[in-house]
Each structure stands twice: as structure tokens, then as C-alpha cells.
Short mmCIF file of C-alpha atoms in Angstrom, two decimals:
data_model
loop_
_atom_site.label_atom_id
_atom_site.label_comp_id
_atom_site.label_asym_id
_atom_site.label_seq_id
_atom_site.Cartn_x
_atom_site.Cartn_y
_atom_site.Cartn_z
CA MET G 7 74.52 -51.03 28.18
CA ILE G 8 71.25 -49.82 26.68
CA PHE G 9 71.04 -49.16 22.97
CA ILE G 10 68.37 -46.73 21.78
CA THR G 11 67.35 -46.56 18.14
CA VAL G 12 64.69 -44.38 16.55
CA GLY G 13 65.02 -45.73 13.02
CA THR G 14 66.41 -44.10 9.92
CA GLN G 15 63.49 -42.05 8.61
CA LEU G 16 62.73 -39.47 11.29
CA PRO G 17 64.00 -38.28 14.67
CA PHE G 18 61.89 -39.29 17.68
CA ASP G 19 62.74 -36.80 20.40
CA ARG G 20 59.78 -37.74 22.64
CA LEU G 21 61.23 -41.22 23.13
CA LEU G 22 64.66 -39.75 23.93
CA GLU G 23 63.19 -37.17 26.33
CA TYR G 24 61.13 -39.84 28.13
CA PHE G 25 64.20 -42.06 28.41
CA ASP G 26 66.33 -39.22 29.78
CA GLU G 27 63.62 -38.29 32.29
CA TRP G 28 63.40 -41.93 33.45
CA ARG G 29 67.19 -42.15 33.68
CA ASN G 30 67.40 -39.04 35.86
CA GLN G 31 64.45 -40.15 38.01
CA GLU G 32 65.79 -43.68 38.57
CA GLY G 33 69.47 -42.74 38.77
CA TYR G 34 70.42 -45.23 36.05
CA ALA G 35 74.19 -44.84 35.58
CA GLY G 36 74.83 -47.51 32.95
CA LYS G 37 76.16 -46.73 29.50
CA VAL G 38 73.62 -45.58 26.92
CA VAL G 39 74.24 -45.33 23.19
CA ALA G 40 71.58 -43.82 20.93
CA GLN G 41 70.96 -43.53 17.21
CA VAL G 42 68.81 -40.37 17.28
CA GLY G 43 68.04 -39.65 13.61
CA GLU G 44 68.91 -36.73 11.40
CA GLY G 45 67.40 -33.50 12.63
CA SER G 46 66.98 -34.54 16.24
CA GLN G 47 66.93 -31.60 18.65
CA PHE G 48 67.58 -33.82 21.67
CA SER G 49 70.81 -33.50 23.62
CA SER G 50 72.16 -35.17 26.72
CA PRO G 51 75.66 -35.15 28.16
CA THR G 52 75.16 -38.68 29.52
CA ILE G 53 74.15 -40.43 26.29
CA GLU G 54 76.57 -41.26 23.49
CA MET G 55 74.61 -40.13 20.43
CA PHE G 56 74.85 -40.68 16.70
CA GLU G 57 72.48 -39.19 14.12
CA THR G 58 72.94 -42.17 11.84
CA LEU G 59 74.86 -45.43 11.93
CA SER G 60 75.97 -47.74 9.16
CA SER G 61 74.46 -51.20 9.29
CA GLU G 62 77.74 -52.55 10.66
CA GLU G 63 77.94 -49.86 13.38
CA TYR G 64 74.28 -50.37 14.26
CA TYR G 65 74.69 -54.11 14.82
CA GLN G 66 77.93 -53.59 16.72
CA TRP G 67 76.09 -51.46 19.31
CA PHE G 68 72.93 -53.57 19.10
CA CYS G 69 74.78 -56.83 19.83
CA GLN G 70 76.67 -55.31 22.78
CA ALA G 71 73.47 -54.06 24.40
CA ASP G 72 71.87 -55.68 27.43
CA GLY G 73 68.58 -54.16 26.26
CA VAL G 74 67.15 -52.17 23.37
CA VAL G 75 64.82 -49.18 23.48
CA SER G 76 63.16 -48.26 20.21
CA HIS G 77 60.28 -46.92 18.21
CA ALA G 78 57.92 -49.70 17.11
CA GLY G 79 59.61 -50.29 13.77
CA MET G 80 59.54 -53.79 12.33
CA GLY G 81 63.31 -53.87 11.82
CA SER G 82 63.96 -53.19 15.50
CA ILE G 83 61.33 -55.65 16.67
CA LEU G 84 62.58 -58.46 14.45
CA SER G 85 66.20 -57.74 15.32
CA CYS G 86 65.39 -58.11 19.02
CA LEU G 87 63.73 -61.46 18.35
CA ASP G 88 66.51 -62.60 16.04
CA HIS G 89 69.28 -61.70 18.50
CA ARG G 90 67.40 -62.69 21.68
CA LYS G 91 67.42 -59.13 23.03
CA ARG G 92 64.97 -57.64 25.46
CA GLY G 93 63.25 -54.62 23.99
CA VAL G 94 61.07 -51.73 25.10
CA PHE G 95 59.11 -50.06 22.31
CA LEU G 96 57.31 -46.73 22.18
CA PRO G 97 55.32 -46.30 18.95
CA ARG G 98 55.35 -42.97 17.18
CA GLN G 99 51.97 -41.23 17.17
CA HIS G 100 50.45 -39.55 14.15
CA ALA G 101 48.44 -37.15 16.35
CA LEU G 102 51.72 -35.80 17.77
CA GLY G 103 53.20 -35.29 14.30
CA GLU G 104 55.71 -38.11 14.78
CA HIS G 105 54.77 -40.06 11.64
CA ARG G 106 52.47 -39.97 8.62
CA ASN G 107 50.02 -42.47 10.14
CA ASP G 108 49.62 -44.78 13.14
CA HIS G 109 51.08 -47.95 11.65
CA GLN G 110 53.55 -48.23 14.57
CA ARG G 111 50.68 -48.29 17.05
CA ASP G 112 49.06 -50.99 14.94
CA THR G 113 52.33 -52.94 14.93
CA ALA G 114 52.61 -52.61 18.71
CA GLU G 115 49.06 -53.89 19.16
CA ALA G 116 49.76 -56.85 16.87
CA PHE G 117 52.89 -57.87 18.83
CA GLU G 118 51.66 -56.98 22.34
CA GLY G 119 51.79 -59.96 24.69
CA LYS G 120 53.18 -62.41 22.12
CA TYR G 121 56.82 -62.27 23.21
CA PRO G 122 57.69 -61.89 26.90
CA SER G 123 61.03 -60.28 26.03
CA LEU G 124 59.32 -57.41 24.18
CA VAL G 125 57.26 -54.70 25.87
CA PHE G 126 55.18 -52.17 23.93
CA CYS G 127 54.07 -48.96 25.64
CA THR G 128 51.91 -46.04 24.58
CA GLU G 129 51.98 -44.08 27.85
CA LYS G 130 54.94 -42.53 29.67
CA GLU G 131 54.28 -44.32 32.99
CA ALA G 132 54.17 -47.72 31.28
CA PHE G 133 57.36 -46.83 29.39
CA PHE G 134 59.11 -45.94 32.66
CA ASN G 135 57.98 -49.21 34.27
CA ALA G 136 59.15 -51.19 31.25
CA LEU G 137 62.57 -49.49 31.36
CA THR G 138 62.96 -50.36 35.04
CA SER G 139 62.03 -53.98 34.28
CA LEU G 140 64.45 -54.00 31.33
CA VAL G 141 67.33 -52.98 33.59
CA ASP G 142 66.30 -55.41 36.32
CA ALA G 143 66.21 -58.31 33.84
CA SER G 144 69.23 -57.29 31.78
CA GLN G 145 71.55 -59.94 33.23
CA SER G 146 69.22 -62.87 32.65
CA PRO G 147 69.09 -64.42 29.18
CA VAL G 148 65.98 -64.27 27.04
CA ASP G 149 64.21 -67.62 27.20
CA SER G 150 64.49 -69.02 23.70
CA THR G 151 61.25 -70.94 24.21
CA SER G 152 59.47 -67.58 24.41
CA VAL G 153 60.21 -67.02 20.73
CA GLU G 154 57.92 -68.88 18.38
CA THR G 155 59.85 -71.06 15.94
CA ASN G 156 57.35 -71.41 13.13
CA ASN G 157 56.17 -68.07 11.80
CA GLU G 158 56.13 -67.81 8.03
CA LEU G 159 55.18 -64.11 7.99
CA GLY G 160 58.00 -63.22 10.38
CA SER G 161 60.48 -65.26 8.35
CA ASN G 162 59.39 -63.59 5.13
CA ILE G 163 59.74 -60.13 6.67
CA ALA G 164 63.16 -61.02 8.05
CA THR G 165 64.28 -62.26 4.65
CA TYR G 166 63.02 -59.09 3.01
CA LEU G 167 64.88 -56.96 5.57
CA GLY G 168 68.06 -59.01 5.14
CA LEU G 169 68.15 -60.17 8.77
CA LYS G 170 70.20 -63.26 9.52
CA GLY G 171 69.92 -66.04 12.04
CA ALA G 172 67.11 -68.03 13.56
CA LEU G 173 64.22 -65.60 13.57
CA LEU G 174 60.80 -66.33 14.95
#
């Protein structure tokens, strides 16, 4: 199962549309659950969608997922690391009116290449390739040695966000 989350502040229909296009192109028939955000105009008969989820509901779906697809929000990134989940991230772009600035692109650049289980994409083709790789790798566990174990900044952010477990 793939869990898609766009965060709690804004919808992110471009991510959902790209995912749906990839799914149709590749013929992916697995279960997909998505938290799409209030005000989303996206619809798909093949995706189980929720505008919002409580924290408990979110982590129920998140923990069941074989892979996570998300905007490049810190909560999603850290949750993937904390729960040893593979993740594909598409940052929102200010130029497309998706956010108030490009901090998600900056976040993606800062994390790019540091964790093999996390892939950050800015272009549709790269996003499609990352989704295919996510599905191909979904049955193999995330190598715990690929997650750094001594990262004070990451630990402080996780504490601030209320995340539990061995993070970073």
C-alpha cells in the first residue's frame, strides 16, 4: 500500500495528478490512501482519499504503508526516517503558487542524497522513476545503517514535532 500525504496546510493537487498519471501509465494496481488537504480539487476513483486525518488516523495509514509519497515537509521526512519507511518527495514550488516561498525545495536540497531510502524530485520524469523504484523496493526493508544515528538537529526537530522512536 502507498500512503500519500500533502500536509495539513494546503492541498497539493500537482503531486496527486502526477501520481495518478504515473499509476495509470505503469498500471499500478496496489492500494493507495491519500490525505489530500482541505480544498483539494483532485479526484480519483482508485485512490481512497481523506481531506484531513487525525494524528492517530495518519499514523495508522502511515505505518501500514509499504512506501510514502509526500510534499517535502519536515514532518513527513522525519516520520519516514523514524519509522524506516521509503519515501518519495515532491517539493511544492512558489512559482506555481503552491506555497508562500521555496523552503520545501531548500529542504529537499538539504536532504538529497543523505538517506538512500528517501528520494527528492523536482521534475515529473524523476518523480515517475522514483515511484517505480519505490514499488520495486517496497518488499525489502530499509537498511537501518542508512540512517545516521547521531544527528542533534534532527533529534531536536523530532522532539519539537512530538515524534517518537529512534530518529536519525
